[in-house]
N, CA, C and O of each residue as an XYZ file, in Angstrom:
620
protein
N      32.462     74.385     11.160
C      32.571     75.011     12.399
C      33.253     73.833     13.200
O      33.138     72.617     13.043
N      34.004     74.567     14.116
C      34.651     72.985     14.708
C      33.764     73.334     16.255
O      33.338     74.421     16.646
N      33.698     72.201     16.813
C      33.247     72.179     17.792
C      33.521     72.783     19.160
O      34.713     72.690     19.453
N      32.878     73.289     19.953
C      33.334     73.733     21.147
C      34.067     72.481     22.285
O      33.766     71.300     22.458
N      35.350     73.533     23.057
C      35.649     72.442     23.809
C      37.087     71.984     23.685
O      37.552     72.242     22.575
N      37.593     71.616     24.187
C      38.970     70.198     23.750
C      39.579     70.091     22.333
O      39.035     69.198     21.683
N      40.383     70.634     21.789
C      40.581     70.323     20.497
C      42.185     69.308     20.205
O      42.407     68.916     19.059
N      43.067     69.017     21.214
C      44.075     68.077     21.210
C      43.668     66.525     21.002
O      42.959     66.047     21.887
N      43.914     65.973     20.291
C      43.838     64.286     20.149
C      44.769     63.617     20.732
O      45.923     64.028     20.613
N      44.494     62.398     21.523
C      45.406     61.689     21.670
C      46.206     60.846     20.427
O      45.594     60.651     19.377
N      47.227     60.485     20.547
C      47.988     59.742     19.395
C      47.288     58.772     19.066
O      46.233     58.414     19.590
N      47.922     58.232     18.057
C      47.115     57.161     17.494
C      47.218     55.485     18.266
O      46.336     54.631     18.182
N      48.483     55.348     18.970
C      48.964     54.582     19.489
C      47.268     54.118     21.055
O      46.939     53.024     21.513
N      47.088     54.560     21.147
C      45.640     54.662     22.017
C      45.059     53.636     21.454
O      44.985     52.500     21.923
N      44.531     54.115     20.184
C      43.799     52.465     19.694
C      44.332     51.292     19.596
O      43.539     50.462     19.151
N      45.380     50.888     19.839
C      45.984     49.550     20.017
C      45.900     49.284     21.342
O      45.324     48.262     21.715
N      46.651     50.461     22.540
C      46.582     49.983     24.062
C      45.039     49.377     24.127
O      44.810     48.240     24.539
N      44.044     50.264     23.679
C      42.482     50.159     24.171
C      42.374     48.159     23.343
O      41.979     47.213     24.025
N      42.711     48.047     22.227
C      42.282     46.818     21.434
C      43.321     45.608     21.968
O      43.096     44.430     21.695
N      44.135     45.904     22.522
C      44.709     45.013     23.785
C      44.043     44.633     24.817
O      43.731     43.536     25.281
N      43.856     45.809     25.133
C      42.970     45.190     26.471
C      41.503     44.754     26.071
O      40.897     43.918     26.742
N      40.825     45.499     24.682
C      39.958     44.347     24.821
C      40.452     43.036     24.371
O      39.647     42.259     24.885
N      41.236     42.392     23.765
C      41.969     41.232     23.374
C      41.764     40.689     24.759
O      41.161     39.617     24.811
N      42.257     41.372     26.190
C      42.239     40.383     27.205
C      41.340     40.508     27.644
O      41.560     39.940     28.714
N      39.920     40.985     27.720
C      38.620     41.144     28.165
C      38.169     39.556     27.117
O      37.733     38.509     27.596
N      38.405     39.793     25.848
C      37.905     38.755     24.785
C      38.493     37.338     25.328
O      37.952     36.233     25.279
N      39.690     37.678     25.832
C      40.186     36.119     26.324
C      39.715     35.222     27.412
O      39.717     34.001     27.567
N      39.187     36.543     28.327
C      38.452     35.758     29.370
C      37.058     35.467     29.555
O      36.457     35.045     30.543
N      36.584     35.842     28.160
C      35.152     35.730     27.699
C      35.200     34.389     26.992
O      34.122     33.799     26.928
N      36.209     33.832     26.475
C      36.257     32.396     25.752
C      37.177     31.282     26.872
O      37.466     30.089     26.767
N      37.395     32.095     27.719
C      37.663     31.095     29.055
C      36.054     30.853     29.277
O      35.334     29.949     28.853
N      35.786     31.873     30.009
C      33.960     31.663     30.240
C      33.518     30.263     29.363
O      33.371     29.111     29.772
N      33.384     30.773     28.136
C      32.741     30.140     27.110
C      33.443     28.554     27.290
O      32.804     27.563     26.935
N      34.193     28.494     27.609
C      35.082     26.738     27.666
C      34.558     26.242     28.229
O      33.898     25.217     28.055
N      34.818     27.183     29.491
C      34.111     26.605     30.778
C      32.614     26.089     30.743
O      32.353     24.922     31.033
N      31.565     27.074     30.347
C      30.691     26.580     30.122
C      30.166     25.632     29.225
O      29.065     25.120     29.424
N      30.839     25.369     28.292
C      30.496     24.443     26.997
C      30.749     23.200     27.484
O      30.082     22.221     27.152
N      31.982     23.148     28.514
C      32.187     22.346     29.156
C      31.201     21.181     30.168
O      30.941     19.988     30.329
N      30.863     22.844     30.762
C      29.852     21.872     32.037
C      28.499     21.342     31.012
O      27.961     20.246     30.856
N      28.367     22.119     30.677
C      26.905     21.935     29.932
C      27.036     20.813     28.525
O      26.177     19.932     28.546
N      27.658     20.783     27.763
C      27.812     20.517     26.774
C      27.864     20.870     25.539
O      27.807     22.090     25.388
N      27.956     20.219     24.537
C      27.595     20.863     22.923
C      26.191     21.031     22.807
O      25.411     20.161     23.194
N      25.754     22.307     22.197
C      24.475     22.342     22.381
C      23.904     23.823     21.786
O      24.715     24.404     21.064
N      22.904     24.348     21.950
C      22.265     25.802     21.452
C      23.320     26.862     22.487
O      23.882     27.854     22.025
N      23.462     26.350     24.182
C      23.958     27.144     24.828
C      25.380     27.375     24.770
O      25.826     28.443     25.189
N      26.265     26.341     24.217
C      27.477     26.260     23.632
C      27.602     27.445     22.701
O      28.264     28.456     22.934
N      26.887     27.196     21.618
C      26.758     28.174     20.401
C      27.022     29.570     20.835
O      27.944     30.349     20.597
N      25.678     29.673     21.712
C      25.131     31.307     22.704
C      26.623     31.444     22.828
O      27.073     32.038     21.847
N      27.549     31.095     23.704
C      28.022     31.104     24.794
C      29.697     31.852     23.355
O      30.526     32.740     23.552
N      29.585     31.370     22.695
C      30.787     31.665     21.616
C      29.870     32.753     20.666
O      30.283     32.597     19.517
N      29.185     33.412     20.673
C      28.651     33.667     19.990
C      28.929     35.434     20.461
O      29.307     36.359     19.742
N      28.512     35.433     22.196
C      28.754     36.112     22.943
C      30.263     36.707     22.817
O      30.395     37.917     22.630
N      31.561     35.744     22.931
C      32.608     36.010     23.032
C      32.619     36.800     21.030
O      33.080     37.927     20.849
N      32.180     36.150     20.102
C      32.191     36.718     18.859
C      32.027     38.386     19.261
O      32.932     39.200     19.075
N      31.050     38.634     19.690
C      30.297     39.787     19.987
C      31.284     40.705     21.140
O      31.489     41.901     20.933
N      31.687     40.208     21.996
C      32.635     40.922     22.680
C      33.482     41.868     21.827
O      33.650     43.067     21.603
N      33.984     40.478     21.426
C      35.682     40.589     20.267
C      35.591     41.570     19.762
O      36.348     42.481     20.098
N      34.589     41.763     18.722
C      33.740     42.655     17.441
C      33.534     44.143     18.312
O      34.022     45.076     17.673
N      32.838     44.624     19.804
C      32.982     45.459     20.380
C      34.024     46.119     20.747
O      34.316     47.281     20.466
N      34.871     44.993     21.696
C      35.773     45.835     22.689
C      37.182     45.908     21.294
O      37.946     46.872     21.343
N      37.333     45.082     20.418
C      38.738     44.857     19.707
C      38.397     46.048     18.535
O      39.192     46.982     18.437
N      37.171     45.999     17.626
C      36.798     46.338     16.865
C      36.462     47.821     16.906
O      37.295     48.582     16.415
N      35.204     48.400     17.495
C      34.106     48.875     17.591
C      34.626     50.223     18.371
O      34.821     51.279     17.768
N      34.799     50.086     19.580
C      34.877     50.930     21.051
C      36.431     51.354     20.645
O      36.484     52.572     20.475
N      37.541     50.787     20.469
C      39.025     51.850     20.087
C      38.619     52.892     19.387
O      39.071     53.988     19.720
N      37.766     52.821     18.361
C      37.630     53.467     17.214
C      37.149     54.675     17.346
O      37.708     55.743     17.096
N      35.540     54.376     17.955
C      35.071     55.567     18.970
C      35.635     56.592     19.898
O      35.621     57.822     19.856
N      36.216     55.599     20.886
C      36.652     56.100     21.924
C      37.759     57.264     21.201
O      37.912     58.473     21.377
N      38.323     56.413     20.450
C      39.917     57.716     20.284
C      39.182     58.669     19.097
O      39.701     59.763     18.876
N      38.271     58.369     18.514
C      37.620     60.144     17.895
C      37.431     60.830     18.991
O      38.302     61.679     19.183
N      36.420     60.755     19.957
C      35.656     61.277     20.959
C      36.448     62.284     21.802
O      35.983     63.281     22.354
N      37.887     61.808     21.812
C      39.025     61.913     23.124
C      39.284     63.260     22.733
O      39.531     63.550     21.562
N      39.245     63.997     23.547
C      40.116     65.105     23.404
C      40.646     65.856     24.266
O      39.874     65.751     25.219
N      41.503     66.587     24.580
C      41.733     66.895     25.648
C      42.530     68.776     25.585
O      42.407     69.144     24.417
N      43.102     69.708     26.286
C      43.561     70.808     26.148
C      44.191     71.257     27.683
O      43.413     71.134     28.629
N      45.569     71.772     27.963
C      45.505     71.839     28.915
C      45.662     73.765     28.916
O      46.756     74.055     28.433
N      45.016     74.781     29.246
C      44.858     76.129     29.588
C      45.816     76.442     30.752
O      46.433     75.619     31.428
N      45.829     78.012     30.881
C      46.314     78.607     31.763
C      45.505     78.498     33.179
O      45.995     78.528     34.308
N      44.039     78.355     32.785
C      43.299     78.398     34.054
C      42.467     76.861     34.482
O      41.956     76.546     35.557
N      42.578     75.995     33.043
C      42.131     74.855     33.496
C      42.125     74.040     32.407
O      42.185     74.406     31.233
N      42.018     72.410     33.012
C      42.069     71.236     31.870
C      40.620     71.062     31.622
O      39.683     71.228     32.403
N      40.620     70.700     30.398
C      39.497     70.698     29.996
C      39.563     68.960     28.900
O      40.284     68.783     27.918
N      38.644     68.010     29.467
C      38.655     66.538     28.898
C      37.399     66.349     28.173
O      36.438     66.916     28.692
N      37.195     65.763     27.217
C      35.921     65.350     26.292
C      36.117     63.417     26.257
O      37.258     62.958     26.210
N      35.407     62.868     26.273
C      35.878     61.426     26.382
C      34.456     61.020     26.596
O      33.511     61.596     27.135
N      34.595     59.749     25.963
C      33.531     58.615     26.062
C      33.659     57.699     24.681
O      34.468     57.864     23.767
N      32.589     56.650     24.800
C      32.187     55.676     23.579
C      31.042     56.069     23.402
O      31.025     57.113     22.749
N      29.750     55.581     23.784
C      28.561     55.807     23.618
C      27.887     57.294     24.483
O      26.832     57.880     24.238
N      28.821     57.577     25.436
C      28.202     58.734     26.262
C      29.262     59.925     26.181
O      30.409     59.553     26.427
N      29.121     61.227     25.898
C      30.612     61.852     25.751
C      30.464     62.779     27.458
O      29.520     63.217     28.115
N      31.271     62.754     27.549
C      31.138     63.403     29.098
C      32.485     64.470     28.957
O      33.466     64.182     28.271
N      32.353     65.757     29.732
C      33.005     67.021     28.609
C      33.247     67.293     30.026
O      32.256     67.413     30.747
N      34.510     67.419     30.576
C      35.017     67.864     32.268
C      36.006     69.009     32.275
O      37.037     68.982     31.603
N      35.642     70.057     33.088
C      36.600     70.809     33.289
C      36.900     71.311     34.535
O      36.200     71.878     35.375
N      38.598     70.864     34.495
C      39.385     70.886     35.964
C      40.019     71.788     36.305
O      41.069     72.081     35.733
N      39.467     72.560     37.479
C      40.344     74.574     37.455
C      41.588     73.620     38.108
O      41.605     72.559     38.732
N      42.675     74.624     37.600
C      43.802     74.220     38.086
C      44.234     74.339     39.498
O      45.085     73.728     40.146
N      43.378     75.332     39.807
C      43.237     76.132     41.373
C      42.788     74.481     42.435
O      43.104     74.245     43.601
N      42.039     73.674     41.536
C      41.585     73.015     42.671
C      42.853     71.638     42.398
O      43.204     71.186     43.488
N      43.288     71.206     41.652
C      44.325     70.353     41.400
C      45.603     70.089     42.902
O      46.483     70.925     43.108
N      45.503     69.262     43.473
C      46.311     69.169     44.451
C      47.825     68.905     43.782
O      48.875     69.547     43.769
N      47.303     67.393     43.137
C      48.997     66.894     42.411
C      48.392     66.094     41.585
O      47.285     65.566     41.683
N      49.262     66.025     40.680
C      49.531     65.483     39.453
C      50.667     64.784     39.188
O      51.848     65.104     39.328
N      49.965     63.417     38.639
C      50.916     62.266     38.498
C      50.921     61.771     36.895
O      50.004     62.076     36.133
N      52.337     60.787     36.394
C      52.427     60.040     35.269
C      52.127     58.757     35.833
O      52.857     58.535     36.798
N      51.297     57.804     35.578
C      51.317     56.238     35.273
C      51.406     55.452     33.929
O      51.140     55.687     32.751
N      51.925     54.364     34.686
C      52.268     53.822     33.444
C      52.256     52.431     33.880
O      53.037     51.902     34.671
N      51.119     51.826     33.168
C      50.747     50.223     33.118
C      51.359     49.298     32.384
O      52.227     49.738     31.631
N      51.138     47.931     32.371
C      52.361     47.304     31.738
C      51.936     47.427     30.368
O      52.945     47.638     29.694
N      51.065     47.397     29.758
C      50.917     47.853     28.491
C      50.958     49.234     27.929
O      51.023     49.454     26.720
N      50.921     50.067     28.762
C      51.376     51.600     28.462
C      53.255     51.305     28.255
O      53.887     51.967     27.432
N      53.623     50.723     28.733
C      55.143     51.014     29.125
C      55.760     50.218     28.002
O      56.754     50.687     27.447
N      55.008     48.450     27.409
C      55.346     48.275     26.251
C      54.998     48.704     24.875
O      55.306     48.237     23.778
N      54.018     50.080     25.350
C      53.420     50.768     23.744
C      54.579     52.273     23.800
O      54.817     53.093     22.913
N      54.969     52.201     24.839
C      55.737     53.689     24.869
C      55.243     54.567     25.561
O      55.793     55.662     25.685
N      53.772     54.166     26.320
C      52.872     55.440     26.791
C      52.691     55.615     28.009
O      53.244     54.839     28.788
N      51.981     56.534     28.442
C      51.919     57.032     30.081
C      50.134     57.670     30.396
O      49.353     57.583     29.448
N      49.878     57.971     31.066
C      48.608     58.243     31.523
C      49.134     59.501     32.638
O      49.791     59.401     33.674
N      48.634     60.532     32.053
C      48.453     61.888     33.278
C      47.440     62.313     34.550
O      46.452     62.983     34.250
N      47.586     62.058     35.539
C      46.629     61.677     36.440
C      46.570     63.303     37.273
O      47.615     63.835     37.647
N      45.336     63.896     37.459
C      45.438     65.048     38.091
C      43.695     64.953     39.051
O      42.489     64.808     38.847
N      44.921     65.203     40.375
C      44.081     64.949     41.722
C      43.714     66.104     42.004
O      44.299     67.171     41.818
N      42.313     65.796     42.652
C      41.382     67.214     43.601
C      41.007     66.579     44.602
O      41.258     65.437     44.986
N      40.242     67.575     45.101
C      39.411     66.779     46.389
C      38.572     65.757     45.895
O      38.524     64.575     46.235
N      37.973     66.318     45.122
C      36.869     65.475     44.200
C      37.132     64.067     43.430
O      36.180     63.389     43.044
N      38.395     63.693     43.243
C      38.667     62.809     42.739
C      39.654     62.680     41.717
O      40.479     63.581     41.868
N      39.905     62.014     40.827
C      41.164     62.006     39.303
C      40.830     62.027     38.377
O      39.805     61.352     38.282
N      41.294     62.723     36.970
C      41.239     62.934     35.914
C      42.005     62.407     35.407
O      43.039     62.437     36.075
N      42.122     61.808     34.387
C      42.826     61.000     33.650
C      42.832     61.951     32.065
O      41.958     62.701     31.630
N      44.189     61.563     31.453
C      44.642     61.994     30.261
C      45.316     60.597     29.705
O      46.456     60.265     30.029
N      44.615     59.945     28.972
C      45.654     58.205     29.216
C      46.221     58.077     27.464
O      45.685     58.464     26.426
N      47.137     57.572     27.643
C      47.690     57.196     26.600
C      48.536     58.029     25.257
O      48.666     57.863     24.044
N      48.979     58.967     26.264
C      49.715     59.844     25.737
C      51.412     59.250     25.645
O      51.756     58.540     26.590
N      52.372     59.501     24.635
C      53.646     59.189     24.460
C      54.463     59.600     25.514
O      54.423     60.758     25.929
N      55.381     58.541     26.095
C      55.925     58.863     27.511
C      56.374     60.082     27.822
O      55.988     60.629     28.856
N      57.075     60.558     27.144
C      57.592     62.078     26.688
C      56.355     63.164     26.752
O      56.153     64.126     27.494
N      55.758     62.709     25.869
C      54.134     63.760     26.371
C      54.184     63.802     27.488
O      54.665     64.747     28.112
N      53.732     62.856     27.953
C      52.905     63.218     29.386
C      53.601     63.740     30.604
O      53.022     64.408     31.461
N      55.336     63.287     30.665
C      56.042     63.916     31.263
C      55.888     65.359     31.091
O      55.923     65.876     32.208
N      55.704     66.385     30.005
C      55.951     67.747     29.652
C      54.575     67.751     30.014
O      54.712     68.488     30.990
N      53.433     67.522     29.994
C      52.159     68.045     30.267
C      51.946     67.652     31.509
O      51.326     68.457     32.205
N      52.275     66.644     32.004
C      52.738     66.629     33.827
C      53.015     67.392     34.667
O      52.497     67.630     35.758
N      54.567     68.136     33.730
C      55.426     68.762     34.556
C      54.868     70.465     34.046
O      55.219     71.471     34.662
N      53.921     70.491     32.774
C      53.377     72.146     32.348
C      52.007     72.311     33.421
O      51.623     73.449     33.692
N      51.338     71.162     33.979
C      50.387     71.393     34.961
C      50.857     71.641     35.975
O      50.312     72.687     36.327
N      51.716     71.270     36.883
C      52.646     71.438     38.222
C      53.229     72.682     37.964
O      53.396     73.252     39.042
N      53.556     73.259     37.167
C      53.729     74.654     37.209
C      53.065     75.332     37.030
O      53.257     76.390     37.629
N      52.037     75.274     36.269
C      50.387     76.186     36.254
C      49.510     76.044     37.412
O      48.622     76.860     37.662
N      49.771     74.949     38.163
C      48.923     74.940     39.440
C      49.859     75.784     40.671
O      49.285     76.261     41.650
N      51.194     75.885     40.504
C      52.256     76.739     41.768
C      51.841     78.053     41.041
O      51.211     78.698     41.878
N      51.894     78.673     40.002
C      51.189     79.736     39.138
C      50.265     80.419     40.124
O      50.447     81.352     40.906
N      48.579     79.203     39.671
C      47.926     79.479     40.349
C      47.742     79.852     41.755
O      47.078     80.802     42.171
N      48.528     78.838     42.565
C      48.836     79.167     44.448
C      49.628     80.658     44.269
O      49.542     81.521     45.142
N      50.280     80.817     43.231
C      50.947     82.380     44.091
C      49.861     83.490     43.383
O      49.988     84.682     43.664
N      49.087     83.166     42.712
C      48.108     84.495     42.812
C      47.700     85.108     44.205
O      46.970     86.098     44.254
């Protein structure tokens, strides 16, 4: 029996994006460990700082991207966009298309390098995003949502 809710997955490149983002955070943690070690000197505190860096690396580069990718699902229906996401806590969001004010695509530096884009749906309550789609697919999803919101306005 399949789980209720959205069924479309993100592409496998999403994991690469999230791993690269995790590497950036790990690099910042490593810089903090170097500074801490230089201020305190060698010893147990320095070892503790490097253990924390290793833990951050395992969590953000190894474990979290895989869990996040396995749980991410989305669908665009005739009346709503459904998003299920999360790493440890799973969130299931349904955005009624009649509430969407505008939709756009976003491409950060890493997303551009990987040929990815994020679709953002904006409502009065805030934005919901479908991240790490192939750029071509993101444009198609954005255009489909925009067309469906125009149809909903005409009803």
